[in-house]
CSV table of C-alpha atoms in Angstrom, one decimal:
chain,number,residue,atom,x,y,z
A,1448,MET,CA,89.0,135.0,111.3
A,1449,SER,CA,86.4,133.0,109.8
A,1450,ASP,CA,86.1,129.3,110.8
A,1451,VAL,CA,87.2,128.8,106.7
A,1452,THR,CA,90.3,131.0,106.8
A,1453,LYS,CA,91.5,129.2,110.3
A,1454,THR,CA,90.7,125.9,108.2
A,1455,VAL,CA,93.2,127.1,105.6
A,1456,GLN,CA,95.4,128.5,107.6
A,1457,LYS,CA,96.0,124.2,109.2
A,1458,TRP,CA,96.4,123.4,106.4
A,1459,HIS,CA,98.8,125.4,104.4
A,1460,ALA,CA,100.8,125.5,108.2
A,1461,SER,CA,100.4,121.1,108.2
A,1462,PHE,CA,101.9,121.7,104.4
A,1463,LYS,CA,104.8,123.6,105.8
A,1464,LYS,CA,105.2,120.7,108.0
A,1465,GLY,CA,105.7,118.1,105.9
A,1466,THR,CA,107.8,120.0,103.1
A,1467,ASP,CA,110.0,120.9,105.7
A,1468,PHE,CA,110.4,117.0,107.0
A,1469,ASP,CA,111.2,115.8,103.7
A,1470,SER,CA,113.6,119.2,102.9
A,1471,TRP,CA,115.6,117.7,106.6
A,1472,GLY,CA,115.4,113.8,105.1
A,1473,GLN,CA,112.8,112.8,108.1
A,1474,LEU,CA,110.7,111.4,105.2
A,1475,VAL,CA,108.5,109.2,108.0
A,1476,GLU,CA,107.3,112.2,109.7
A,1477,ALA,CA,107.0,114.2,105.9
A,1478,ILE,CA,105.0,111.1,104.8
A,1479,ASP,CA,102.6,110.9,108.2
A,1480,GLU,CA,101.8,114.5,107.2
A,1481,TYR,CA,101.3,114.5,103.7
A,1482,GLN,CA,98.9,111.6,103.9
A,1483,ILE,CA,96.8,113.5,107.3
A,1484,LEU,CA,96.4,116.6,104.6
A,1485,ALA,CA,95.6,114.8,101.8
A,1486,ARG,CA,92.5,112.9,104.1
A,1487,GLN,CA,92.1,116.4,105.2
A,1488,LEU,CA,91.7,117.7,101.3
A,1489,GLN,CA,89.3,114.8,100.2
A,1490,LYS,CA,86.8,115.1,103.1
A,1491,GLU,CA,85.8,118.2,102.5
A,1492,VAL,CA,85.6,117.8,98.8
A,1493,GLN,CA,83.8,114.6,99.4
A,1494,SER,CA,81.3,116.6,102.1
A,1495,LEU,CA,77.7,117.3,100.4
A,1496,ASN,CA,76.7,119.7,103.5
A,1497,SER,CA,80.4,122.2,102.8
A,1498,HIS,CA,79.4,125.1,101.1
A,1499,ASP,CA,82.5,126.7,102.2
A,1500,PHE,CA,84.6,126.1,98.9
A,1501,THR,CA,83.2,126.2,95.1
A,1502,GLU,CA,82.9,123.3,93.5
A,1503,GLU,CA,86.4,124.9,90.9
A,1504,GLN,CA,87.7,125.2,94.9
A,1505,LYS,CA,87.1,121.5,95.5
A,1506,LYS,CA,88.0,120.8,92.5
A,1507,THR,CA,91.2,122.0,93.5
A,1508,LEU,CA,91.9,121.0,96.5
A,1509,GLY,CA,91.4,117.1,95.2
A,1510,LYS,CA,94.2,118.0,92.2
A,1511,PHE,CA,96.6,119.4,95.5
A,1512,ALA,CA,95.2,115.6,97.4
A,1513,THR,CA,96.1,114.0,94.4
A,1514,CYS,CA,99.9,115.5,94.6
A,1515,LEU,CA,100.9,115.1,97.7
A,1516,GLU,CA,100.0,110.7,97.4
A,1517,MET,CA,102.2,111.2,94.5
A,1518,ARG,CA,105.0,113.5,97.2
A,1519,SER,CA,104.0,110.5,99.2
A,1520,ALA,CA,104.2,107.7,97.0
A,1521,ALA,CA,107.4,108.6,95.8
A,1522,LEU,CA,109.3,109.1,99.2
A,1523,GLN,CA,108.4,105.8,99.6
A,1524,CYS,CA,109.5,104.1,96.0
A,1525,THR,CA,113.2,104.4,95.5
A,1526,GLN,CA,113.1,102.4,92.5
A,1527,SER,CA,110.7,105.1,91.1
A,1528,GLN,CA,112.2,107.2,88.1
A,1529,ASP,CA,108.5,108.9,87.6
A,1530,GLU,CA,108.7,110.3,90.7
A,1531,PHE,CA,106.9,113.6,91.7
A,1532,LYS,CA,109.3,115.6,93.3
A,1533,LEU,CA,109.8,117.4,96.3
A,1534,GLU,CA,110.1,121.3,94.1
A,1535,ASP,CA,107.5,120.4,92.3
A,1536,LEU,CA,105.2,119.8,95.6
A,1537,LYS,CA,106.8,123.3,96.7
A,1538,LYS,CA,105.4,125.3,93.5
A,1539,LEU,CA,102.0,124.3,95.4
A,1540,GLU,CA,102.3,126.7,98.5
A,1541,PRO,CA,100.6,129.8,97.1
A,1542,ILE,CA,97.6,127.2,95.8
A,1543,ILE,CA,96.7,126.4,99.3
A,1544,LYS,CA,97.8,129.1,100.8
A,1545,ASN,CA,95.2,131.1,98.8
A,1546,ILE,CA,92.5,128.1,98.0
A,1547,LEU,CA,90.1,131.6,98.7
A,1548,THR,CA,91.2,133.7,95.8
A,1549,TYR,CA,93.2,130.9,93.6
A,1550,ASN,CA,91.8,131.6,89.9
A,1551,LYS,CA,94.9,130.1,88.0
A,1552,ASP,CA,95.0,127.0,86.6
A,1553,PHE,CA,96.7,123.9,88.4
A,1554,PRO,CA,99.8,123.5,87.9
A,1555,PHE,CA,100.6,120.3,86.9
A,1556,ASP,CA,98.1,117.8,84.7
A,1557,VAL,CA,96.5,115.6,87.4
A,1558,GLN,CA,92.7,114.3,88.5
A,1559,PRO,CA,91.3,114.9,91.5
A,1560,VAL,CA,92.0,111.5,93.1
A,1561,PRO,CA,89.1,109.7,93.0
A,1562,LEU,CA,86.2,109.8,95.4
A,1563,ARG,CA,86.3,106.8,97.9
A,1564,LYS,CA,82.5,107.8,99.2
A,1565,ILE,CA,82.5,108.2,103.1
A,1566,LEU,CA,79.9,107.3,104.7
A,1567,ALA,CA,78.4,107.7,107.7
A,1568,PRO,CA,77.5,105.6,110.4
A,1569,GLY,CA,74.1,103.8,109.3
A,1570,GLU,CA,74.2,105.9,105.6
A,1571,GLU,CA,75.0,102.3,104.2
A,1572,GLU,CA,72.1,101.1,105.3
A,1573,ASN,CA,70.0,103.5,104.3
A,1574,LEU,CA,72.0,103.4,100.6
A,1575,GLU,CA,70.5,99.4,100.7
A,1576,VAL,CA,67.1,100.7,101.5
A,1577,GLU,CA,67.3,103.0,98.7
A,1578,GLU,CA,68.9,100.7,96.2
A,1579,GLU,CA,65.5,98.2,96.8
A,1580,LEU,CA,62.8,100.4,96.8
A,1581,ASP,CA,64.3,102.1,93.4
A,1582,ALA,CA,65.3,98.3,91.7
A,1583,GLY,CA,61.5,98.6,91.2
A,1584,THR,CA,61.3,102.1,89.2
A,1585,GLY,CA,64.7,101.7,87.4
A,1586,ALA,CA,65.6,105.2,89.3
A,1587,GLY,CA,68.9,105.3,89.9
A,1588,SER,CA,69.2,107.8,93.1
A,1589,ILE,CA,73.0,106.0,94.3
A,1590,PRO,CA,75.1,108.9,92.8
A,1591,SER,CA,77.9,107.6,91.0
A,1592,PHE,CA,81.8,106.9,93.0
A,1593,THR,CA,84.0,105.3,91.4
A,1594,SER,CA,86.3,103.2,94.2
A,1595,ARG,CA,89.6,104.3,94.9
A,1596,VAL,CA,92.5,101.2,94.4
A,1597,PRO,CA,94.1,101.3,98.4
A,1598,GLY,CA,97.4,100.9,99.3
A,1599,THR,CA,99.4,103.6,101.7
A,1600,LEU,CA,101.2,101.6,104.2
A,1601,LEU,CA,104.3,102.8,105.5
A,1602,PRO,CA,107.8,102.0,106.1
A,1603,ARG,CA,109.0,101.4,109.9
A,1604,LEU,CA,109.8,104.1,112.6
A,1605,PRO,CA,113.6,104.5,113.4
A,1606,SER,CA,114.0,102.6,116.6
A,1607,GLU,CA,114.8,104.4,119.8
A,1608,PRO,CA,116.6,103.2,122.6
A,1609,GLY,CA,114.3,101.3,125.3
A,1610,MET,CA,111.5,101.5,123.0
A,1611,THR,CA,109.1,98.4,120.6
A,1612,LEU,CA,108.1,98.6,117.1
A,1613,LEU,CA,104.8,96.8,116.1
A,1614,THR,CA,104.9,94.8,113.3
A,1615,LEU,CA,101.3,93.3,112.7
A,1616,THR,CA,101.0,90.5,109.6
A,1617,ILE,CA,97.6,90.6,108.4
A,1618,GLU,CA,97.9,87.2,107.0
A,1619,LYS,CA,93.8,86.1,106.0
A,1620,ILE,CA,90.1,86.6,107.2
A,1621,GLY,CA,87.4,84.4,107.1
A,1622,LEU,CA,83.7,85.3,105.7
A,1623,LYS,CA,81.2,83.1,104.6
A,1624,ASP,CA,80.9,85.0,100.9
A,1625,ALA,CA,84.6,85.7,100.9
A,1626,GLY,CA,84.4,84.7,96.9
A,1627,GLN,CA,82.0,87.2,95.8
A,1628,CYS,CA,84.2,90.2,97.6
A,1629,ILE,CA,84.8,92.5,95.0
A,1630,ASP,CA,88.5,94.2,95.3
A,1631,PRO,CA,89.0,93.6,99.0
A,1632,TYR,CA,91.0,95.5,101.7
A,1633,ILE,CA,91.4,96.3,105.1
A,1634,THR,CA,92.3,99.7,106.6
A,1635,VAL,CA,93.9,100.0,110.1
A,1636,SER,CA,94.0,102.6,112.6
A,1637,VAL,CA,94.8,103.0,115.8
A,1638,LYS,CA,92.8,104.7,118.1
A,1639,ASP,CA,92.5,106.2,121.6
A,1640,VAL,CA,89.4,105.4,124.3
A,1641,ASN,CA,87.5,108.0,122.5
A,1642,GLY,CA,88.0,106.6,119.0
A,1643,ILE,CA,90.3,109.4,117.7
A,1644,ASP,CA,93.5,108.5,115.6
A,1645,LEU,CA,96.8,108.5,117.2
A,1646,ASN,CA,98.4,107.8,114.7
A,1647,PRO,CA,98.1,107.8,110.4
A,1648,VAL,CA,95.2,105.7,109.0
A,1649,GLN,CA,96.5,102.6,106.5
A,1650,ASP,CA,95.2,100.7,103.7
A,1651,THR,CA,96.3,97.5,102.6
A,1652,PRO,CA,96.5,97.2,99.4
A,1653,VAL,CA,93.8,94.7,97.7
A,1654,ALA,CA,93.8,91.0,98.5
A,1655,THR,CA,94.0,88.5,95.0
A,1656,GLN,CA,93.5,85.8,96.4
A,1657,LYS,CA,90.4,83.9,97.2
A,1658,GLU,CA,90.0,80.6,99.2
A,1659,ASP,CA,86.7,78.5,100.3
A,1660,THR,CA,86.5,81.4,103.1
A,1661,TYR,CA,89.4,83.2,102.9
A,1662,ILE,CA,90.5,85.9,101.8
A,1663,HIS,CA,94.5,86.2,101.8
A,1664,PHE,CA,96.4,88.8,102.3
A,1665,THR,CA,100.0,87.9,103.5
A,1666,VAL,CA,100.7,91.9,104.1
A,1667,ASP,CA,102.9,93.6,106.9
A,1668,VAL,CA,101.4,96.6,108.8
A,1669,GLU,CA,103.9,98.5,110.8
A,1670,ILE,CA,102.3,101.0,113.4
A,1671,GLN,CA,103.3,104.2,113.5
A,1672,ARG,CA,103.8,104.7,117.0
A,1673,HIS,CA,106.2,102.9,119.4
A,1674,ILE,CA,104.0,100.8,122.0
A,1675,GLU,CA,105.0,102.1,125.1
A,1676,LYS,CA,103.8,105.8,124.0
A,1677,LEU,CA,100.4,104.3,122.7
A,1678,PRO,CA,97.7,105.8,125.8
A,1679,LYS,CA,96.1,103.6,128.1
A,1680,GLY,CA,92.7,102.2,126.6
A,1681,ALA,CA,94.5,102.5,123.2
A,1682,ALA,CA,93.3,100.3,120.7
A,1683,ILE,CA,94.4,98.6,116.8
A,1684,PHE,CA,91.3,98.6,114.4
A,1685,PHE,CA,90.6,96.4,111.2
A,1686,GLU,CA,88.7,97.8,109.2
A,1687,PHE,CA,87.6,95.2,105.9
A,1688,LYS,CA,86.1,96.4,102.9
A,1689,HIS,CA,85.4,96.1,99.7
A,1690,TYR,CA,83.2,97.3,96.7
A,1691,LYS,CA,79.3,97.6,96.1
A,1692,PRO,CA,79.1,97.7,92.3
A,1693,LYS,CA,75.4,98.6,92.0
A,1694,LYS,CA,76.0,100.8,95.0
A,1695,ARG,CA,78.9,102.8,93.2
A,1696,PHE,CA,80.9,102.9,96.8
A,1697,THR,CA,83.4,101.0,99.2
A,1698,SER,CA,81.6,99.5,101.9
A,1699,THR,CA,82.8,98.6,105.3
A,1700,LYS,CA,81.6,95.0,105.7
A,1701,CYS,CA,83.2,94.0,109.6
A,1702,PHE,CA,85.4,95.2,111.8
A,1703,ALA,CA,87.8,93.7,114.1
A,1704,PHE,CA,90.2,95.0,117.2
A,1705,MET,CA,93.4,94.2,119.3
A,1706,GLU,CA,93.3,96.1,122.7
A,1707,MET,CA,97.1,97.3,124.2
A,1708,ASP,CA,97.1,93.8,126.9
A,1709,GLU,CA,96.6,91.9,123.5
A,1710,ILE,CA,100.0,92.9,122.3
A,1711,LYS,CA,102.5,89.8,122.1
A,1712,PRO,CA,104.2,88.2,120.1
A,1713,GLY,CA,103.5,85.2,117.7
A,1714,PRO,CA,100.1,84.2,115.9
A,1715,ILE,CA,96.5,86.0,116.9
A,1716,VAL,CA,93.0,85.0,116.2
A,1717,ILE,CA,90.6,88.0,116.8
A,1718,GLU,CA,86.4,88.3,116.4
A,1719,LEU,CA,84.7,89.7,114.1
A,1720,TYR,CA,81.9,92.4,114.4
A,1721,LYS,CA,79.0,93.6,112.4
A,1722,LYS,CA,79.6,97.2,110.8
A,1723,PRO,CA,79.4,100.3,111.3
A,1724,THR,CA,82.7,100.3,113.2
A,1725,ASP,CA,82.5,101.4,117.1
A,1726,PHE,CA,85.9,103.3,117.8
A,1727,LYS,CA,84.9,104.0,121.5
A,1728,ARG,CA,83.8,99.9,121.9
A,1729,LYS,CA,80.8,100.2,123.3
A,1730,LYS,CA,77.6,98.7,121.1
A,1731,LEU,CA,79.5,95.8,119.4
A,1732,ASN,CA,78.0,92.9,117.8
A,1733,LEU,CA,80.0,89.8,116.1
A,1734,LEU,CA,79.1,89.3,112.5
A,1735,THR,CA,78.7,85.8,113.1
A,1736,LYS,CA,78.5,82.4,115.4
A,1737,LYS,CA,80.3,80.9,112.6
A,1738,PRO,CA,84.1,80.4,113.6
A,1739,LEU,CA,85.1,83.0,111.1
A,1740,TYR,CA,88.1,85.5,112.5
A,1741,LEU,CA,90.7,87.3,111.4
A,1742,HIS,CA,94.1,86.2,111.3
A,1743,LEU,CA,96.6,88.0,112.5
A,1744,HIS,CA,101.2,87.5,113.8
A,1745,GLN,CA,102.5,89.8,115.8
A,1746,THR,CA,106.2,90.3,115.7
A,1747,LEU,CA,108.0,93.1,118.0
A,1748,HIS,CA,111.4,95.0,117.4
A,1749,LYS,CA,113.3,96.4,120.2
A,1750,ASP,CA,116.3,98.2,120.1
């Protein structure tokens, strides 16, 4: 069996798992599964090196990811009148199952989620050098990528006897050029000691309040695993991202992280490090010597 066939089978299994959770009323698990699959599909769509799928197939995968995000959003918003229903999503199963041979029109009038350029470590710096070179000639070698408006926060997990859940309130971040950051948001992830995701990655909504050297978020992020179930050496990462109109991509400006021994109720202030994000925590360089930090507040919930 070819690698691409295995990938498609894995996607189909993930889709089935998500719709099963959805139909059983296990909404948190369904949202997790939908968002993980949507990210995998978006990554494939954005990959410039992948030749496993045609451009038309990638377009279909992008629309499929949009539908997963729409269903995920519908599960998180009980007020929505115009929601994307489970039976709508189930109509898409033949597409993900047979993407290599599927040649019909997509059944819903949706557009692929606008691409948020995924940059490899060091690639941002290369783009910045290219941009400086192009400035003199007017050449535009940077591809056009529109920013994606983030906001993929998940609800709190159900409580379990004897288990602890963590809510992190992201209060504000201190940056010397805070007022110049466009569409700033923070990506929160939980990684093991090798930098592998342990939970679904979450994006905060875009912050709108800026004051002097601070960008205020005041948003709660629910960590999607009981603290007792996090492995030794795990850490919670916060990547501060903002949109760069000249380069037309969303860039990581800096990052911060919390280790397991720092989890305790109350406020915490953590240091900011230079990009690229080092999920293995091997080569860390402080962003600035100035006293500018990420300000958080921790709330522990124990049943």
